[in-house]
CSV table of C-alpha atoms in Angstrom, one decimal:
chain,number,residue,atom,x,y,z
P,150,ILE,CA,6.1,-12.3,33.3
P,151,GLY,CA,6.3,-10.0,30.2
P,152,LEU,CA,4.8,-6.4,30.6
P,153,LYS,CA,2.7,-4.9,28.0
P,154,ILE,CA,3.8,-1.5,27.0
P,155,LYS,CA,1.2,1.3,27.6
P,156,TYR,CA,1.5,3.8,24.7
P,157,ASP,CA,0.4,7.4,25.0
P,158,MET,CA,-1.2,7.0,21.5
P,159,ASP,CA,-3.6,4.4,20.2
P,160,LEU,CA,-2.8,4.9,16.7
P,161,SER,CA,0.1,6.0,14.4
P,162,VAL,CA,-0.8,7.2,10.9
P,163,ILE,CA,2.3,6.9,8.7
P,164,THR,CA,2.4,8.8,5.5
P,165,VAL,CA,5.1,8.7,2.8
P,166,THR,CA,5.3,11.9,0.6
P,167,TRP,CA,7.1,12.8,-2.6
P,168,ASN,CA,5.9,16.1,-4.1
P,169,SER,CA,2.6,15.7,-2.5
P,170,ALA,CA,1.8,19.3,-2.0
P,171,GLU,CA,-1.6,19.3,-4.0
P,172,LYS,CA,-3.2,16.8,-1.6
P,173,ILE,CA,-1.2,16.4,1.7
P,174,ARG,CA,-3.0,19.5,3.5
P,175,GLU,CA,-6.5,17.9,2.9
P,176,GLN,CA,-5.4,14.4,3.9
P,177,MET,CA,-3.7,15.6,7.2
P,178,GLN,CA,-6.8,17.6,8.1
P,179,SER,CA,-9.2,14.5,7.3
P,180,VAL,CA,-6.9,12.3,9.5
P,181,ARG,CA,-7.4,14.9,12.5
P,182,GLU,CA,-11.3,14.6,11.8
P,183,GLY,CA,-11.1,10.8,11.4
P,184,CYS,CA,-10.0,10.4,14.9
P,185,GLU,CA,-12.6,11.9,17.1
P,186,LYS,CA,-12.2,9.5,20.1
P,187,ILE,CA,-8.9,7.8,19.8
P,188,ALA,CA,-5.4,9.3,20.6
P,189,PHE,CA,-3.3,9.4,17.6
P,190,VAL,CA,-0.2,10.8,15.9
P,191,GLN,CA,0.5,11.3,12.4
P,192,ILE,CA,4.1,10.6,11.1
P,193,VAL,CA,5.0,12.0,7.5
P,194,VAL,CA,8.3,10.8,6.1
P,195,ASP,CA,9.1,12.9,3.1
P,196,ASN,CA,11.2,11.4,0.4
P,197,GLY,CA,13.1,14.5,-0.8
P,198,SER,CA,10.3,16.5,-2.3
P,199,ILE,CA,11.3,19.6,-4.4
P,200,ASP,CA,7.8,21.2,-4.0
P,201,ASN,CA,6.5,22.7,-0.7
P,202,THR,CA,5.2,19.5,0.8
P,203,VAL,CA,7.6,19.7,3.7
P,204,GLU,CA,6.5,23.3,4.6
P,205,ILE,CA,2.9,22.4,4.5
P,206,VAL,CA,3.4,19.4,6.8
P,207,ARG,CA,5.4,21.5,9.3
P,208,SER,CA,2.4,23.8,9.7
P,209,PHE,CA,0.3,20.9,11.2
P,210,PHE,CA,1.2,20.6,15.0
P,211,HIS,CA,-0.1,17.2,15.5
P,212,VAL,CA,2.2,15.8,12.8
P,213,LYS,CA,5.9,14.6,13.3
P,214,LEU,CA,8.0,15.0,10.2
P,215,ILE,CA,11.0,12.9,8.9
P,216,ALA,CA,12.5,14.8,6.1
P,217,ASN,CA,14.8,12.6,4.0
P,218,ALA,CA,17.4,14.5,1.7
P,219,THR,CA,16.8,11.8,-1.1
P,220,ASN,CA,14.1,9.4,-2.2
P,221,THR,CA,14.8,6.1,-0.2
P,222,GLY,CA,11.7,4.4,-1.5
P,223,PHE,CA,8.2,3.6,-0.1
P,224,ALA,CA,9.0,0.6,2.0
P,225,ALA,CA,12.3,2.2,3.6
P,226,ALA,CA,10.4,5.4,4.4
P,227,ASN,CA,7.4,3.6,6.0
P,228,ASN,CA,9.8,1.6,8.1
P,229,GLN,CA,11.4,5.0,9.2
P,230,GLY,CA,8.0,6.0,10.4
P,231,VAL,CA,7.4,2.7,12.2
P,232,LYS,CA,10.6,3.2,14.3
P,233,ILE,CA,9.1,6.4,15.9
P,234,ALA,CA,5.5,5.2,16.0
P,235,GLN,CA,3.4,4.7,19.2
P,236,GLY,CA,0.4,2.7,19.8
P,237,ASP,CA,-0.8,-0.7,19.1
P,238,PHE,CA,-2.0,0.0,15.5
P,239,LEU,CA,-0.3,1.5,12.5
P,240,LEU,CA,-2.1,2.8,9.6
P,241,PHE,CA,-0.2,3.3,6.5
P,242,LEU,CA,-1.9,6.1,4.5
P,243,ASN,CA,-1.2,7.6,1.2
P,244,PRO,CA,-0.9,11.3,0.9
P,245,ASP,CA,-3.7,11.3,-1.8
P,246,MET,CA,-6.3,10.0,0.5
P,247,LYS,CA,-9.1,11.7,2.3
P,248,VAL,CA,-10.5,10.0,5.7
P,249,GLU,CA,-14.0,10.3,6.7
P,250,PRO,CA,-15.0,12.0,10.0
P,251,GLY,CA,-14.9,9.5,12.8
P,252,SER,CA,-14.1,6.7,10.3
P,253,LEU,CA,-10.7,5.7,12.1
P,254,ASP,CA,-12.2,5.4,15.4
P,255,LYS,CA,-14.8,3.1,13.9
P,256,LEU,CA,-12.2,0.9,12.0
P,257,MET,CA,-10.2,0.7,15.2
P,258,GLU,CA,-13.0,-0.7,17.2
P,259,TRP,CA,-13.6,-3.1,14.4
P,260,LEU,CA,-10.0,-4.4,14.7
P,261,ALA,CA,-10.2,-4.6,18.4
P,262,ARG,CA,-13.2,-7.1,18.0
P,263,HIS,CA,-11.5,-9.2,15.4
P,264,PRO,CA,-8.2,-10.5,17.2
P,265,ASP,CA,-7.6,-12.8,14.2
P,266,ALA,CA,-7.2,-10.1,11.7
P,267,GLY,CA,-3.6,-8.8,11.5
P,268,LEU,CA,-4.3,-6.4,8.8
P,269,VAL,CA,-7.5,-4.7,7.3
P,270,SER,CA,-8.6,-2.2,4.7
P,271,CYS,CA,-11.6,-0.4,3.9
P,272,LYS,CA,-13.8,0.5,1.0
P,273,LEU,CA,-11.8,2.9,-1.4
P,274,THR,CA,-13.9,5.2,-3.5
P,275,ASP,CA,-13.8,8.1,-5.9
P,276,GLU,CA,-14.9,11.5,-5.0
P,277,LYS,CA,-18.4,10.7,-5.6
P,278,GLY,CA,-18.5,7.7,-3.2
P,279,ASN,CA,-18.3,5.0,-5.8
P,280,PHE,CA,-16.2,1.9,-5.2
P,281,SER,CA,-12.9,2.4,-7.1
P,282,PRO,CA,-12.0,-1.1,-8.7
P,283,VAL,CA,-8.5,0.0,-9.4
P,284,ALA,CA,-8.0,0.5,-5.6
P,285,GLY,CA,-9.6,-2.8,-4.6
P,286,PRO,CA,-8.4,-6.0,-3.2
P,287,ARG,CA,-6.6,-8.5,-5.4
P,288,ARG,CA,-5.6,-12.2,-5.4
P,289,PHE,CA,-2.1,-13.0,-5.0
P,290,PRO,CA,-0.2,-12.7,-8.3
P,291,THR,CA,1.0,-15.7,-10.3
P,292,VAL,CA,3.9,-15.8,-12.5
P,293,TRP,CA,1.5,-16.4,-15.4
P,294,ASP,CA,-0.7,-13.3,-14.9
P,295,GLN,CA,2.3,-11.2,-14.4
P,296,ALA,CA,3.8,-12.5,-17.5
P,297,ALA,CA,0.6,-11.5,-19.2
P,298,LEU,CA,1.2,-8.1,-18.0
P,299,LEU,CA,4.8,-8.1,-19.0
P,300,LEU,CA,3.8,-8.9,-22.5
P,301,LYS,CA,1.0,-6.3,-22.6
P,302,LEU,CA,-1.6,-8.9,-23.4
P,303,PRO,CA,-4.4,-7.2,-21.5
P,304,HIS,CA,-4.4,-4.6,-24.4
P,305,LEU,CA,-5.5,-7.5,-26.6
P,306,PHE,CA,-7.4,-9.6,-24.1
P,307,PRO,CA,-8.9,-7.3,-21.6
P,308,SER,CA,-10.4,-10.2,-19.5
P,309,ILE,CA,-7.2,-12.3,-19.1
P,310,LEU,CA,-6.5,-10.8,-15.7
P,311,ASN,CA,-10.0,-11.0,-14.4
P,312,ARG,CA,-9.1,-13.6,-11.8
P,313,TYR,CA,-6.0,-11.7,-10.4
P,314,LEU,CA,-7.9,-8.4,-10.5
P,315,MET,CA,-10.8,-9.8,-8.7
P,316,ALA,CA,-13.3,-8.7,-11.3
P,317,ASP,CA,-16.0,-10.7,-9.3
P,318,PHE,CA,-15.4,-8.6,-6.1
P,319,GLU,CA,-18.3,-7.8,-4.1
P,320,PRO,CA,-17.3,-4.3,-2.4
P,321,ASP,CA,-20.4,-4.2,0.0
P,322,ARG,CA,-19.6,-7.5,1.5
P,323,GLU,CA,-17.0,-7.9,4.6
P,324,GLN,CA,-14.6,-10.7,3.6
P,325,GLU,CA,-11.1,-12.1,3.9
P,326,VAL,CA,-9.1,-11.4,0.9
P,327,ASP,CA,-5.5,-12.2,-0.4
P,328,SER,CA,-4.2,-8.7,-0.4
P,329,VAL,CA,-5.2,-5.0,-0.2
P,330,ARG,CA,-3.6,-2.0,-1.6
P,331,GLY,CA,-0.8,-0.1,0.2
P,332,SER,CA,-2.7,3.2,0.1
P,333,PHE,CA,-4.6,2.2,3.1
P,334,MET,CA,-3.4,-0.5,5.4
P,335,LEU,CA,-4.4,-0.8,9.2
P,336,LEU,CA,-1.8,-3.1,10.7
P,337,ARG,CA,-1.5,-4.5,14.3
P,338,ARG,CA,1.9,-3.4,15.5
P,339,GLU,CA,2.6,-6.9,16.8
P,340,VAL,CA,2.9,-8.0,13.3
P,341,ALA,CA,5.5,-5.4,12.3
P,342,GLU,CA,7.4,-6.4,15.5
P,343,ARG,CA,7.4,-10.0,14.7
P,344,LEU,CA,8.6,-9.3,11.1
P,345,GLY,CA,11.3,-6.7,12.2
P,346,TRP,CA,9.8,-4.2,9.6
P,347,ALA,CA,6.5,-3.3,8.3
P,348,PHE,CA,7.5,-3.5,4.8
P,349,ASP,CA,10.3,-5.7,3.4
P,350,PRO,CA,13.2,-3.2,2.6
P,351,ARG,CA,14.2,-5.2,-0.5
P,352,TYR,CA,11.4,-3.3,-2.5
P,353,PHE,CA,11.8,0.2,-3.4
P,354,ILE,CA,8.2,0.7,-4.8
P,355,TRP,CA,5.6,-1.7,-5.8
P,356,PHE,CA,4.8,-5.2,-4.5
P,357,GLU,CA,5.7,-4.2,-0.9
P,358,ASP,CA,2.1,-4.2,0.0
P,359,VAL,CA,1.4,-7.6,-1.5
P,360,ASP,CA,4.5,-9.0,0.2
P,361,LEU,CA,3.2,-7.7,3.6
P,362,CYS,CA,-0.3,-9.4,3.2
P,363,ARG,CA,1.6,-12.6,2.3
P,364,GLU,CA,3.7,-12.3,5.5
P,365,VAL,CA,0.5,-11.6,7.6
P,366,LYS,CA,-1.0,-14.7,6.3
P,367,ARG,CA,2.2,-16.6,7.0
P,368,LEU,CA,2.2,-15.6,10.5
P,369,GLY,CA,-1.3,-17.0,11.0
P,370,TYR,CA,-3.5,-13.7,10.7
P,371,LYS,CA,-6.1,-12.9,8.4
P,372,VAL,CA,-6.2,-10.1,5.8
P,373,MET,CA,-9.6,-8.4,6.0
P,374,TYR,CA,-11.5,-6.0,3.8
P,375,THR,CA,-14.6,-4.3,5.5
P,376,PRO,CA,-16.9,-1.7,4.0
P,377,ILE,CA,-17.9,-0.3,7.4
P,378,ILE,CA,-16.1,2.8,6.6
P,379,SER,CA,-14.9,4.3,3.3
P,380,CYS,CA,-11.9,6.6,2.3
P,381,VAL,CA,-11.6,8.7,-0.8
P,382,ASP,CA,-8.7,7.5,-2.9
P,383,PHE,CA,-7.3,9.9,-5.5
P,384,VAL,CA,-5.1,7.1,-6.9
P,385,GLY,CA,-1.5,7.5,-7.6
P,386,GLN,CA,-1.1,11.4,-7.7
P,387,SER,CA,2.7,11.1,-7.2
P,388,PHE,CA,3.0,8.4,-9.8
P,389,VAL,CA,1.6,10.5,-12.6
P,390,LYS,CA,4.7,12.8,-12.1
P,391,ARG,CA,7.0,9.8,-13.0
P,392,ALA,CA,8.0,8.8,-16.5
P,393,THR,CA,6.4,5.8,-17.8
P,394,LEU,CA,9.9,4.0,-18.5
P,395,TRP,CA,10.8,4.7,-14.9
P,396,LYS,CA,7.6,3.2,-13.5
P,397,GLN,CA,8.1,0.1,-15.7
P,398,LYS,CA,11.6,-0.5,-14.6
P,399,ASN,CA,10.9,-0.1,-11.0
P,400,PHE,CA,7.6,-2.2,-11.3
P,401,THR,CA,9.4,-5.0,-13.0
P,402,THR,CA,12.3,-4.9,-10.5
P,403,SER,CA,10.1,-5.4,-7.7
P,404,MET,CA,8.0,-7.9,-9.4
P,405,LEU,CA,11.2,-10.1,-9.8
P,406,ALA,CA,12.1,-9.5,-6.3
P,407,TYR,CA,8.7,-10.8,-5.1
P,408,PHE,CA,8.8,-14.0,-7.1
P,409,GLN,CA,12.5,-14.6,-6.1
P,410,LYS,CA,11.3,-14.4,-2.4
P,411,TRP,CA,8.2,-16.6,-2.8
P,412,GLU,CA,8.4,-18.8,-5.5
P,413,PRO,CA,11.3,-21.4,-6.7
P,414,GLY,CA,13.6,-20.7,-9.5
P,415,HIS,CA,11.8,-22.5,-12.2
P,416,LYS,CA,8.9,-20.0,-11.8
P,417,TRP,CA,10.6,-16.7,-11.3
P,418,ILE,CA,13.1,-17.5,-14.3
P,419,TRP,CA,10.1,-16.4,-16.6
P,420,ILE,CA,9.9,-13.0,-14.9
P,421,TRP,CA,13.7,-12.6,-15.3
P,422,LEU,CA,13.5,-13.5,-19.0
P,423,LEU,CA,10.6,-11.3,-19.8
P,424,ARG,CA,11.4,-8.3,-17.9
P,425,PRO,CA,13.9,-6.9,-20.7
P,426,MET,CA,11.2,-7.5,-23.3
P,427,ALA,CA,8.7,-5.7,-21.2
P,428,ILE,CA,10.9,-2.6,-20.7
P,429,SER,CA,11.6,-2.5,-24.5
P,430,LEU,CA,8.1,-2.8,-25.3
P,431,THR,CA,7.1,0.2,-23.0
P,432,TRP,CA,9.9,2.1,-24.6
P,433,LEU,CA,8.5,1.2,-28.1
P,434,MET,CA,5.0,2.1,-27.2
P,435,ARG,CA,5.9,5.4,-25.9
P,436,SER,CA,8.0,6.3,-28.9
P,437,LEU,CA,5.3,5.6,-31.4
C-alpha cells in the first residue's frame, strides 16, 4: 500500500525573476497576505538579475531563494523551484502580480472541491479591477493563426485572431478553457510528478504555459478558469526591458518547438518556413 507524503506546507508559490526589483517586493507581500489560513512557502528563482532583485528577495524571511548566475529561461527556472517545493499544490506566479488578501486560501479550497481540475487560473485584472483581455485564457493555437501572427496580418486585419484570442470570452463565468496564461497557474503537484517536470524544458520562454495546459488535458484533467478571485497583473514588466528582435527570435523558436511536438511535419513545416520572414519583418519594422 502506497503511503501519501504529508507535507509541512499546503502550497508552494514559485516565482521566476529577472530584473524584477520594481514589482517583486509588492508581489511577495501580497502572497503573504493571500495565504491567511494555509501553510505556504514562496520560492523565488532569480535568473541572473543585475538590479537589486536578489537583495530584495533575501529580505523576506518566508521566501526561499535560488540565485542563478545566468538566465536559464522560464521553464527551467520554474522546474528548479518545483524540485524544492512542498505541498500538494504549486502556484506559478509572475513577479509583476499582486494577490488579493485571503484569495489563495479561497482558490485552494476551490481546487480541493474540484478533483477533476488539474490546473486553474483566476480573473486577471488591471490596477482598477478591470478584466485584462491580454492576460485572459486562449484557445489552443493552430498553425494558421500563428502563421498570421508571423506575417503580421493582425496589423491589417485586427479580427483575424478573434477565435484564438477568445474575443467571445465571458470573464465573469466559471468555465473550462483550453489554456491559461503562465503568469498565474495553480497546478496539482501530482500533475508535475506524472510529467517529470512542471514546464517542458525544451522551451526557453513562451509557449511553455500552453504546452503545460495541453499536457494537463492529455493526462485527463481539466484546465479551469474561475472568477471567484482576482489578481492584478501588471503584464510583462520584464519583457519590456528586452529588445523587440530578441523577443521575436525567442517567441518564434518556441512556437516552432511547440508545433514540432504536437503537430505532424506537414503542418509545422509552415512555421519553419515563415519564421525567417517574421524575424526579417520585425527587423524592418523596427528600422523604419
